[in-house]
Amino acid sequence: MLCACQVRSKMSDDAGQMLLIYDDPSDHRSLSLDDASSTEESPDGTGLSLEAVNDVIPYIGQRFLTHDAAYDFYSTFAKRCGFSIRRHRTEGKDGVGKGLTRRYFVCHRAGNTPVKTLSEGKPQRNRRSSRCGCQAYLRISKITELGSVEWRVTGFANHHNHDLLEPSQVRFLPAYRSISDADKSRILMFSKTGITVQQMMRLMELEKCVEPGFLPFTEKDVRNLLQSFKKLDPEDENIDFLRMCQSIKEQDPNFKFEFTLDANDKLENIAWSYASSIQAYEIFGDAVVFDTTHRLSAVEMPLGIWVGVNNYGVPCFFGCVLLRDENVRSWSWALQAFTGFMSGKAPQTILTDHNMCLKEAIDGEMPATKHALCIWMVVGKFPSWFNAALGERYNDWKAEFYRLYHLESIEEFELGWRDMVNSFGLHTNRHINNLYASRSLWSLPYLRSHFLAGMTLSGRSKAINAFIQRFLSAQTRLAHFVEQVAVAVDFKDQATEQQTMQQNLQNISLKTGAPMESHAASVLTPFAFSKLQEQLVLAAHYASFQMDDGYLVRHHTKLDGGRKVYWVPQEGIISCSCQLFEFSGFLCRHALRVLSTGNCFQLPDRYLPLRWRRISTSFSKTFRSNADDHGERVQFLQNLVSTLVSESSKSKERLEIATEQTSILLSRIREQPISSLSLRDITSVQRNF
């Protein structure tokens, strides 16, 4: 038998695939791992010290205080060599119930996978096994001497019939992958923010200062961990979910939620909205997307999300609903709950997916609201609808569809649609027929008279979809979902504030030099101003002709056609047949051309909508305050004045605009009567500031 020093020498000569077999002659038995027999063993009495546990390679007679210590030692040795181990077999010397006397630890590729009998109609997992009958093992036996118990190595073989892994590979074996309790807490915290598993891994690598791919766990381990939190009793989950909502309500009285229970007192539907969402809706709730195309995988319930766009063109969250069923009754309850959160205020326009039950519910619960279809949800179904039918002509057809979609005239759309159907031979295609039947819900020629806040644009739709996906990617329990959405919304609110600041700090470039342009730049957000500025620049290329009933405006290169503009200067009212203002809230090039021709140097206030102005939701809250909040309003006004002075002093042009506009504003204020607040109250407020 080789001594320990000889073994270490041999390992240093060949650190790769080791061919070492040791066995205690007093404990001879077959090395076959399929042998379940038990034989007597005799301690070798070598008298080796327990400090031998620190040796590099196992050897016969090596002693351990516990069998777990032996396992840990062998596991460390295995990792160094390029394999992992598992507990294989235990034996009792004196029969059943007399205690454990012998343990076997084997290579993770020991044994062979038994052949499974296939069951008809039952799906089988076709997963390849890593077991290949490897004979490497470590056997330890329990020895009692003078009342002292210890475990000794009585058998060891390190002959592998497979390749051993490199150090960079062995760490990926399941035995060496683990997630600590601290890392689990960190992962769950990350999941609440809605970031992806890949992003979690990158963040933790940065936190731990390790190279990419060198964490002690993989993306699959993280996904399995997050999935394990979903495998809970659905009834307990529902109770926890309601408790979480109640807990948030206690912390924030302005948080709102409604729910219904079925006949068995189980959660049926639940809807909720946050204080910041309700506040934002008061200004930006004129056009709302109600996205119902998702399901919450934790409970397999349909998920509805109300989203809008703020004055900086950034998506804003309004509310969420989870439903058990997708019928008219459920959708009606959801719409009632949502309008209840918003003090009974329904949106001017609501955009949804094509869902007949939802359409019926909207018609019943929001009769004054225009219902339209989200074009990106409709277009997303085109590949499955038309790819097979059109083949190589699919892209040509799609281009023609978009051309028809963007037309301004209903008559042009109707003629173009008929030609398109004939050209591509789609007379009998049911999807084409369904699209045509619902054209008034998605085609822009039919929607231009309704306000959509630009949410039909592809760029805006991508931003809204990315916003929704942020908290849909959160992967934890149902009870935590309402909290996860809150975290995602709060994160988005902070990002919006940062984006708002960045926009406001940008120097706006005036392109026309017209007083109308500088006036608009001082009122609108940079996002909104950029949209209006596009029309101002284009207006210079149009000619206007006064007619008996208004103005005819057309491009200077055109000899016929054009848009009809109606202007009543005395009342400050202007409208155009293109209906861009009604559709987006921005005056069109045709109306701007008429205003410019008529020596109008400022846009009428009604054509600078509050929803596109440089205000925040906090302003709206202060703006609506009653007399009891007079002190807060004065403080807010002082902050505005301070900001006005700071921004105006940055350039001569800004200072001139500020001086001119402030003088006009001051004159208007002096014309107004004093409010219902007494002079004594006002004086008291002024004294406090």
XYZ file of C-alpha atoms in Angstrom:
689
model
C 0.000 0.000 0.000
C 1.345 3.449 -0.931
C 1.857 5.934 1.849
C 0.326 9.392 1.850
C 3.528 11.092 0.699
C 3.732 8.738 -2.310
C 0.148 9.547 -3.169
C 0.785 13.283 -2.997
C 3.853 12.830 -5.173
C 1.861 11.009 -7.787
C -0.843 13.690 -7.759
C 1.721 16.422 -8.321
C 3.118 14.486 -11.278
C -0.280 14.093 -12.860
C -2.905 16.545 -11.639
C -5.252 15.485 -14.379
C -6.989 12.128 -14.575
C -5.890 10.161 -11.502
C -5.638 6.347 -11.521
C -5.330 5.622 -7.804
C -7.014 2.695 -6.074
C -6.556 2.015 -2.366
C -8.317 -0.491 -0.177
C -7.967 -1.536 3.419
C -6.914 -5.240 3.315
C -8.941 -5.800 6.456
C -12.065 -4.596 4.690
C -11.920 -6.260 1.258
C -15.010 -5.909 -0.875
C -15.830 -5.445 -4.532
C -15.412 -1.982 -6.034
C -18.657 -2.467 -7.943
C -21.004 0.301 -6.913
C -23.948 -1.882 -7.721
C -23.004 -4.339 -4.948
C -25.359 -3.793 -2.041
C -23.863 -6.499 0.230
C -22.196 -5.648 3.553
C -19.057 -7.221 4.950
C -17.284 -6.949 8.287
C -14.320 -4.582 8.506
C -11.464 -4.284 10.923
C -9.782 -1.019 11.907
C -6.221 -0.909 10.665
C -4.869 0.609 13.881
C -2.404 2.829 12.101
C -2.799 5.498 14.766
C -2.765 8.419 12.363
C -3.475 11.836 13.829
C -6.751 13.623 13.174
C -4.687 16.446 11.713
C -4.286 14.215 8.658
C -7.632 15.601 7.521
C -5.673 18.542 6.148
C -3.838 16.284 3.681
C -4.511 16.816 -0.003
C -5.574 13.290 -1.050
C -7.662 10.723 0.842
C -5.754 7.662 2.116
C -6.596 4.467 3.965
C -6.803 5.087 7.665
C -7.493 8.783 7.373
C -9.652 9.859 10.288
C -12.611 12.252 10.598
C -14.722 13.237 13.577
C -17.980 13.012 11.563
C -19.093 11.548 8.246
C -20.053 15.105 7.130
C -16.442 16.202 7.653
C -15.333 13.304 5.463
C -17.833 14.316 2.794
C -16.623 17.941 2.826
C -12.984 16.818 2.534
C -13.712 14.468 -0.377
C -15.834 17.163 -2.070
C -12.933 19.646 -1.881
C -10.586 17.014 -3.310
C -13.067 16.229 -6.116
C -13.454 19.872 -7.085
C -9.664 20.199 -7.297
C -9.500 17.146 -9.564
C -12.400 18.123 -11.855
C -15.486 16.201 -10.707
C -18.128 16.323 -7.986
C -19.453 13.681 -5.589
C -22.719 12.477 -4.135
C -23.741 10.236 -1.243
C -24.281 6.765 -2.649
C -25.019 4.146 -0.040
C -25.175 3.714 3.739
C -24.895 0.448 5.684
C -25.549 -0.665 9.258
C -23.228 -3.299 10.712
C -25.588 -4.909 13.169
C -28.767 -4.907 11.173
C -31.669 -2.530 10.839
C -32.016 -0.016 13.658
C -28.504 -0.534 15.027
C -27.120 2.672 13.554
C -25.009 3.752 10.593
C -21.576 2.095 10.353
C -20.429 2.581 6.748
C -20.930 5.267 4.056
C -20.001 5.475 0.386
C -19.332 8.719 -1.485
C -19.112 8.337 -5.269
C -18.351 10.353 -8.380
C -21.363 12.278 -9.698
C -21.164 10.127 -12.851
C -21.286 6.815 -10.993
C -23.975 4.266 -11.764
C -26.244 4.061 -14.770
C -29.634 5.557 -15.449
C -32.371 2.889 -15.274
C -34.509 2.476 -18.371
C -37.958 3.958 -17.863
C -41.041 2.236 -19.168
C -42.963 4.495 -21.505
C -46.595 5.196 -20.704
C -48.960 5.735 -23.597
C -50.350 9.226 -23.778
C -47.978 10.513 -21.101
C -45.289 12.956 -22.248
C -41.714 11.856 -21.520
C -38.799 14.125 -20.698
C -35.998 13.415 -23.137
C -33.189 14.539 -20.814
C -29.733 13.056 -21.273
C -28.161 11.548 -18.149
C -24.564 12.313 -17.139
C -24.095 8.912 -15.446
C -21.686 6.563 -17.175
C -20.815 3.877 -14.576
C -17.754 5.642 -13.129
C -16.100 3.528 -10.353
C -14.388 6.324 -8.374
C -15.447 6.276 -4.720
C -14.525 6.892 -1.073
C -15.667 4.513 1.681
C -15.627 5.463 5.360
C -16.398 3.241 8.330
C -17.452 4.078 11.855
C -14.911 3.019 14.525
C -15.419 3.087 18.288
C -12.346 2.877 20.495
C -12.314 3.474 24.235
C -15.714 5.100 24.009
C -14.578 7.527 21.318
C -16.288 7.489 17.906
C -14.594 8.445 14.667
C -14.813 7.714 10.935
C -11.921 6.201 8.992
C -11.285 5.859 5.301
C -11.388 2.110 4.490
C -11.661 2.311 0.717
C -10.679 4.791 -1.970
C -10.551 4.644 -5.780
C -9.860 7.568 -8.072
C -10.120 5.856 -11.450
C -12.553 7.687 -13.750
C -13.852 6.403 -17.074
C -14.655 9.925 -18.297
C -12.813 13.186 -18.824
C -12.263 15.367 -15.795
C -13.240 19.017 -16.030
C -10.985 22.021 -16.078
C -11.172 24.431 -13.095
C -13.076 26.926 -15.253
C -15.695 24.235 -15.974
C -15.987 22.282 -12.739
C -17.541 25.204 -10.876
C -20.652 24.841 -13.069
C -21.438 21.377 -11.674
C -24.617 21.495 -9.545
C -22.749 20.375 -6.415
C -20.605 23.511 -6.446
C -23.362 25.985 -7.275
C -25.182 27.567 -4.360
C -27.020 30.777 -3.512
C -26.404 32.120 -0.029
C -29.238 33.524 2.082
C -27.850 37.022 1.589
C -27.767 36.547 -2.180
C -31.325 35.152 -2.129
C -32.556 38.277 -0.375
C -30.698 40.420 -2.883
C -32.174 38.526 -5.835
C -35.713 38.856 -4.485
C -35.166 42.574 -3.971
C -33.947 42.884 -7.563
C -36.976 40.937 -8.824
C -39.305 43.509 -7.270
C -37.788 46.214 -9.459
C -38.680 44.233 -12.584
C -35.157 43.847 -13.952
C -34.284 40.701 -15.891
C -32.316 37.763 -14.497
C -29.418 38.641 -16.778
C -29.358 42.167 -15.367
C -29.435 40.740 -11.818
C -26.364 38.635 -12.595
C -24.451 41.617 -13.976
C -25.307 43.745 -10.945
C -24.191 41.070 -8.485
C -20.946 40.538 -10.397
C -20.235 44.233 -10.047
C -21.157 44.224 -6.359
C -18.912 41.242 -5.619
C -16.127 42.464 -7.929
C -15.985 39.181 -9.844
C -15.513 38.652 -13.543
C -18.592 37.870 -15.671
C -19.613 34.234 -15.244
C -17.743 33.694 -11.964
C -20.613 33.905 -9.486
C -21.197 30.683 -7.494
C -24.523 30.236 -9.287
C -25.920 30.513 -12.796
C -28.860 32.270 -14.414
C -30.739 28.963 -14.350
C -30.255 28.739 -10.573
C -31.702 32.232 -10.173
C -34.690 31.390 -12.358
C -35.325 28.227 -10.347
C -35.136 30.207 -7.116
C -37.660 32.760 -8.341
C -39.904 29.994 -9.655
C -39.864 28.251 -6.262
C -41.544 31.256 -4.680
C -44.473 30.847 -7.037
C -45.205 27.241 -6.069
C -47.386 28.092 -3.114
C -51.005 27.401 -2.222
C -53.113 29.727 -4.430
C -55.564 30.389 -1.598
C -52.763 31.428 0.764
C -51.335 33.568 -2.023
C -54.635 35.403 -2.444
C -54.855 36.103 1.285
C -51.278 37.382 1.347
C -52.004 39.538 -1.689
C -54.971 41.225 0.005
C -52.927 41.691 3.170
C -50.195 43.355 1.133
C -52.721 45.760 -0.411
C -54.126 46.570 3.023
C -50.607 47.136 4.360
C -49.846 49.601 1.549
C -53.191 51.313 2.210
C -52.267 51.797 5.875
C -48.945 53.361 4.881
C -50.477 55.484 2.109
C -54.187 56.348 2.577
C -54.301 57.592 -1.047
C -53.530 54.101 -2.365
C -56.759 52.615 -3.706
C -57.795 49.032 -4.373
C -61.022 47.128 -4.948
C -61.648 43.378 -5.080
C -64.426 40.824 -5.360
C -64.753 37.328 -3.867
C -66.626 34.414 -5.390
C -69.244 32.250 -3.682
C -66.449 30.301 -1.944
C -64.824 33.486 -0.595
C -61.887 33.129 -2.962
C -60.319 36.091 -4.746
C -62.043 36.677 -8.070
C -60.934 40.140 -9.265
C -58.702 42.867 -7.880
C -57.765 46.323 -9.175
C -55.494 48.966 -7.680
C -53.894 52.351 -8.308
C -51.264 54.417 -6.521
C -51.525 57.996 -5.270
C -49.043 59.291 -7.867
C -50.998 57.515 -10.625
C -54.308 59.075 -9.584
C -52.663 62.481 -9.426
C -51.128 62.073 -12.902
C -54.454 60.901 -14.350
C -56.139 64.191 -13.463
C -54.070 65.966 -16.134
C -52.910 63.186 -18.463
C -55.919 60.858 -18.330
C -57.460 62.240 -21.511
C -56.101 59.357 -23.609
C -55.472 55.954 -22.027
C -54.108 52.625 -23.260
C -55.746 49.637 -21.563
C -53.361 46.775 -22.362
C -55.021 43.410 -21.692
C -52.678 41.206 -23.733
C -50.664 39.874 -20.769
C -51.124 37.216 -18.108
C -49.522 37.085 -14.684
C -47.708 33.739 -14.807
C -47.646 33.376 -11.017
C -51.426 32.783 -10.978
C -52.288 32.473 -14.673
C -54.737 35.384 -14.438
C -55.415 37.932 -17.184
C -53.699 41.218 -16.385
C -54.962 44.625 -17.459
C -52.756 47.731 -17.279
C -53.877 51.347 -17.728
C -51.119 53.570 -19.152
C -50.951 57.099 -20.540
C -48.420 59.693 -21.722
C -47.390 62.790 -19.743
C -46.449 66.272 -20.967
C -42.842 65.185 -21.590
C -43.904 62.307 -23.838
C -43.038 59.733 -21.169
C -45.373 56.796 -20.358
C -47.151 57.090 -17.010
C -48.886 54.323 -15.066
C -52.542 54.700 -14.039
C -53.654 51.343 -12.664
C -53.706 47.544 -12.741
C -56.360 44.839 -12.640
C -56.248 41.047 -12.293
C -59.309 39.093 -13.422
C -60.270 35.463 -13.133
C -62.384 35.511 -16.304
C -62.367 37.526 -19.506
C -66.098 38.088 -19.966
C -68.264 41.200 -20.211
C -69.091 41.076 -16.496
C -65.423 40.999 -15.470
C -64.372 43.776 -17.845
C -67.308 45.918 -16.720
C -66.241 45.500 -13.093
C -62.666 46.473 -14.005
C -63.797 49.667 -15.768
C -66.090 50.580 -12.869
C -63.240 50.112 -10.385
C -60.884 52.231 -12.496
C -63.288 55.154 -12.920
C -64.021 54.888 -9.198
C -60.327 55.380 -8.432
C -60.348 58.454 -10.683
C -63.351 60.122 -8.998
C -65.712 59.054 -11.778
C -63.671 60.669 -14.571
C -63.566 58.543 -17.728
C -60.930 59.182 -20.442
C -61.791 60.932 -23.688
C -60.255 58.033 -25.623
C -59.335 54.502 -24.597
C -57.150 52.260 -26.768
C -57.300 48.470 -26.378
C -56.667 45.183 -28.122
C -59.392 43.728 -30.334
C -61.643 42.055 -27.737
C -65.402 41.914 -28.313
C -66.239 41.398 -24.609
C -64.103 44.375 -23.646
C -65.665 46.486 -26.405
C -69.134 45.696 -25.088
C -68.054 46.568 -21.545
C -66.584 49.917 -22.678
C -69.757 50.792 -24.578
C -71.757 50.121 -21.428
C -69.508 51.674 -18.771
C -67.938 54.548 -20.758
C -70.564 55.619 -23.302
C -68.993 59.069 -23.818
C -65.472 57.658 -24.350
C -64.159 56.984 -27.842
C -62.982 53.372 -28.092
C -60.082 52.733 -30.491
C -57.744 49.823 -31.161
C -54.008 49.991 -30.479
C -52.513 49.704 -33.935
C -49.333 48.030 -32.648
C -51.437 45.268 -31.065
C -53.269 44.772 -34.359
C -50.092 44.793 -36.465
C -48.422 42.349 -34.073
C -50.839 39.663 -35.287
C -50.169 40.202 -38.987
C -47.429 37.561 -39.392
C -49.712 34.773 -38.146
C -52.639 36.126 -40.159
C -51.080 36.880 -43.524
C -47.621 35.323 -43.887
C -48.915 32.002 -45.191
C -51.599 33.580 -47.367
C -49.332 36.164 -49.034
C -45.941 34.458 -49.018
C -43.298 36.624 -50.711
C -45.836 39.421 -51.206
C -46.347 39.894 -47.467
C -43.906 42.807 -47.126
C -45.408 44.589 -50.141
C -48.882 44.176 -48.685
C -47.756 45.460 -45.274
C -46.261 48.589 -46.865
C -49.552 49.238 -48.666
C -51.483 48.716 -45.418
C -49.398 51.374 -43.663
C -49.929 53.786 -46.545
C -53.694 53.370 -46.261
C -53.541 53.616 -42.479
C -51.896 57.068 -42.589
C -54.265 58.619 -45.164
C -56.199 61.699 -44.069
C -59.372 61.240 -46.113
C -61.964 58.527 -45.441
C -62.862 58.530 -49.128
C -59.230 57.891 -50.117
C -59.018 55.090 -47.566
C -62.144 53.352 -48.861
C -60.969 53.483 -52.473
C -57.427 52.398 -51.556
C -58.665 49.490 -49.441
C -60.781 48.174 -52.302
C -57.805 48.364 -54.681
C -55.554 46.647 -52.139
C -57.962 43.734 -51.688
C -58.224 43.295 -55.462
C -54.476 43.597 -56.036
C -53.544 40.961 -53.459
C -56.537 38.673 -53.987
C -57.784 38.847 -50.401
C -61.539 38.902 -51.054
C -62.202 35.762 -49.018
C -59.592 36.277 -46.298
C -61.474 36.431 -42.989
C -58.817 38.534 -41.273
C -58.994 41.193 -43.997
C -62.779 41.192 -43.727
C -62.616 41.548 -39.925
C -60.113 44.400 -40.222
C -62.363 46.220 -42.654
C -65.424 45.689 -40.455
C -63.608 47.329 -37.520
C -61.841 50.058 -39.563
C -63.499 52.868 -37.622
C -61.656 51.653 -34.504
C -58.090 51.619 -35.901
C -57.825 53.533 -39.195
C -56.477 57.078 -38.757
C -58.885 58.643 -41.285
C -61.691 57.613 -38.910
C -59.842 58.645 -35.722
C -58.410 62.060 -36.544
C -61.233 63.906 -34.797
C -60.410 62.178 -31.486
C -57.521 62.966 -29.126
C -54.964 60.131 -28.931
C -51.931 62.005 -27.492
C -49.757 60.594 -30.273
C -50.037 57.059 -28.893
C -50.513 55.626 -32.380
C -46.931 56.520 -33.311
C -44.533 53.566 -33.466
C -41.936 55.254 -31.232
C -44.515 55.989 -28.548
C -45.937 52.473 -28.715
C -42.452 50.992 -28.190
C -41.895 53.220 -25.152
C -45.237 52.196 -23.641
C -44.586 48.516 -24.303
C -41.094 48.726 -22.774
C -42.596 50.435 -19.727
C -45.160 47.641 -19.294
C -42.546 44.928 -19.768
C -40.497 46.429 -16.943
C -42.742 45.180 -14.187
C -44.036 42.168 -16.101
C -40.488 40.791 -15.934
C -40.655 40.880 -12.133
C -40.578 37.208 -11.138
C -41.894 36.556 -7.669
C -45.060 35.718 -5.761
C -48.502 37.160 -6.399
C -48.485 38.670 -2.899
C -45.464 40.758 -3.879
C -46.689 41.774 -7.328
C -48.539 44.898 -6.178
C -45.350 45.931 -4.357
C -43.216 45.144 -7.419
C -45.416 47.325 -9.608
C -45.113 50.108 -7.029
C -41.319 49.821 -7.124
C -41.316 49.845 -10.935
C -43.673 52.843 -11.036
C -41.592 54.695 -8.451
C -38.441 53.895 -10.431
C -40.150 55.173 -13.580
C -41.311 58.333 -11.772
C -37.736 59.041 -10.700
C -36.461 58.387 -14.223
C -39.177 60.692 -15.576
C -38.131 63.456 -13.196
C -34.535 63.036 -14.338
C -35.582 63.061 -17.992
C -37.725 66.135 -17.323
C -34.771 67.957 -15.803
C -32.550 66.987 -18.719
C -35.122 68.273 -21.224
C -35.566 71.535 -19.338
C -31.813 72.106 -19.133
C -31.402 71.749 -22.879
C -31.105 75.006 -24.773
C -34.048 75.189 -27.130
C -33.061 76.176 -30.653
C -35.488 78.583 -32.332
C -35.642 77.932 -36.063
C -38.100 80.475 -37.495
C -37.450 83.593 -35.416
C -41.192 84.187 -35.239
C -42.642 85.605 -31.987
C -45.139 82.746 -32.039
C -42.263 80.269 -31.786
C -40.534 81.974 -28.851
C -43.872 82.295 -27.053
C -44.607 78.591 -27.474
C -41.093 77.677 -26.325
C -41.684 79.518 -23.048
C -44.934 77.674 -22.341
C -44.638 74.125 -23.692
C -42.356 71.342 -22.530
C -39.339 70.728 -24.779
C -41.022 67.534 -26.034
C -44.276 69.283 -26.925
C -42.505 72.310 -28.353
C -40.473 70.106 -30.696
C -43.725 68.735 -32.145
C -45.209 72.201 -32.617
C -41.925 73.525 -34.006
C -42.040 70.913 -36.772
C -45.346 72.393 -37.902
C -44.068 75.970 -37.572
C -41.123 75.203 -39.865
C -43.374 73.525 -42.429
C -45.889 76.401 -42.313
C -43.400 78.627 -44.122
C -43.761 76.371 -47.193
C -47.533 76.873 -47.452
C -49.628 79.568 -49.087
C -52.975 80.734 -47.716
C -55.900 82.104 -49.736
C -58.831 83.856 -48.096
C -62.196 82.476 -49.153
C -65.768 83.497 -48.372
C -66.037 80.860 -45.634
C -62.461 80.790 -44.353
C -59.022 80.074 -45.785
C -57.631 77.569 -48.239
C -54.063 76.494 -47.405
C -51.860 74.354 -49.623
C -48.193 73.720 -50.348
C -46.618 76.416 -52.502
C -45.816 73.853 -55.224
C -49.444 72.692 -55.535
C -51.989 74.312 -57.837
C -55.072 72.637 -56.429
C -56.311 70.887 -53.315
C -55.382 71.974 -49.834
C -56.922 72.227 -46.362
C -59.800 74.422 -45.217
C -58.982 76.610 -42.191
C -61.654 78.507 -40.222
C -60.513 81.414 -38.031
C -62.529 83.706 -35.770
C -59.958 86.263 -34.508
C -62.378 87.989 -32.141
C -62.948 84.763 -30.218
C -59.465 83.325 -30.705
C -60.846 80.196 -32.397
C -59.177 78.418 -35.305
C -59.706 74.968 -36.823
C -58.427 73.001 -39.793
C -59.916 70.224 -41.850
C -56.810 68.066 -41.240
C -57.826 67.914 -37.514
C -54.250 67.623 -36.246
C -55.034 69.657 -33.126
C -58.026 67.503 -32.249
C -55.900 64.383 -32.755
C -52.630 65.383 -31.056
C -53.109 68.693 -29.215
C -50.719 70.570 -31.553
C -51.781 73.155 -34.107
C -51.102 72.124 -37.702
C -48.987 73.916 -40.316
C -52.158 75.083 -42.096
C -53.613 76.856 -39.050
C -50.208 78.289 -38.115
C -49.851 79.724 -41.625
C -53.198 81.497 -41.324
C -52.304 82.876 -37.873
C -48.990 84.151 -39.207
C -50.661 85.771 -42.217
C -53.167 87.442 -39.890
C -50.386 89.075 -37.843
C -50.938 86.872 -34.809
C -47.797 86.912 -32.685
C -48.897 84.607 -29.868
C -50.814 81.355 -29.928
C -54.205 81.595 -28.214
C -54.120 79.949 -24.763
C -56.665 77.317 -25.753
C -54.177 75.968 -28.324
C -51.476 75.517 -25.691
C -53.210 72.715 -23.725
C -52.409 72.298 -20.049
C -51.411 68.688 -20.671
C -48.494 69.805 -22.885
C -47.311 72.712 -20.721
C -44.314 72.972 -18.420
C -46.129 71.810 -15.322
C -45.828 68.810 -13.044
C -48.459 66.827 -11.204
C -47.415 68.609 -8.022
C -48.407 71.867 -9.711
C -51.857 70.522 -10.488
C -52.309 69.516 -6.878
C -51.357 73.017 -5.699
C -53.425 74.611 -8.435
C -56.555 72.835 -7.185
C -55.940 73.599 -3.528
C -58.635 75.462 -1.616
C -58.252 78.483 0.605
C -57.027 76.359 3.503
C -53.868 75.602 1.457
C -53.203 79.254 0.675
C -49.839 79.243 2.421
C -48.633 76.257 0.414
C -49.755 77.952 -2.801
C -47.827 81.115 -1.958
C -44.747 79.027 -1.197
C -45.132 77.213 -4.506
C -45.481 80.536 -6.339
C -42.316 81.802 -4.685
C -40.493 78.695 -5.899
C -41.783 79.305 -9.420
C -40.623 82.926 -9.328
C -37.208 81.845 -8.090
C -36.921 79.338 -10.934
C -38.152 81.953 -13.422
C -35.435 84.418 -12.378
C -32.755 81.713 -12.460
C -33.686 80.459 -15.937
C -34.280 83.951 -17.401
C -30.899 85.288 -16.357
C -29.039 82.763 -18.519
C -29.353 84.835 -21.695
C -30.507 88.206 -22.961
C -33.223 86.600 -25.096
C -34.638 84.683 -22.151
C -34.631 87.799 -19.977
C -36.550 89.789 -22.586
C -39.191 87.079 -22.914
C -39.544 86.771 -19.135
C -39.854 90.537 -18.643
C -42.445 90.886 -21.406
C -44.555 87.916 -20.304
C -44.362 88.778 -16.606
C -45.550 92.321 -17.292
C -48.529 90.971 -19.209
C -49.287 88.456 -16.464
C -49.054 91.095 -13.736
C -51.500 93.331 -15.602
C -53.986 90.457 -15.898
C -53.636 89.614 -12.203
C -54.337 93.212 -11.130
C -57.565 93.117 -13.115
C -58.842 90.179 -11.075
C -60.917 90.734 -7.894
C -59.522 89.655 -4.527
C -60.509 86.073 -3.641
C -62.775 84.996 -0.801
C -59.803 84.936 1.573
C -59.988 87.854 3.979
C -57.305 90.523 3.938
C -56.390 89.434 7.449
C -55.765 85.846 6.255
C -53.617 87.028 3.382
C -51.623 89.308 5.642
C -51.130 86.438 8.073
C -49.849 84.207 5.302
C -47.477 86.876 4.006
C -46.097 87.400 7.498
C -45.149 83.701 7.651
C -43.025 83.967 4.530
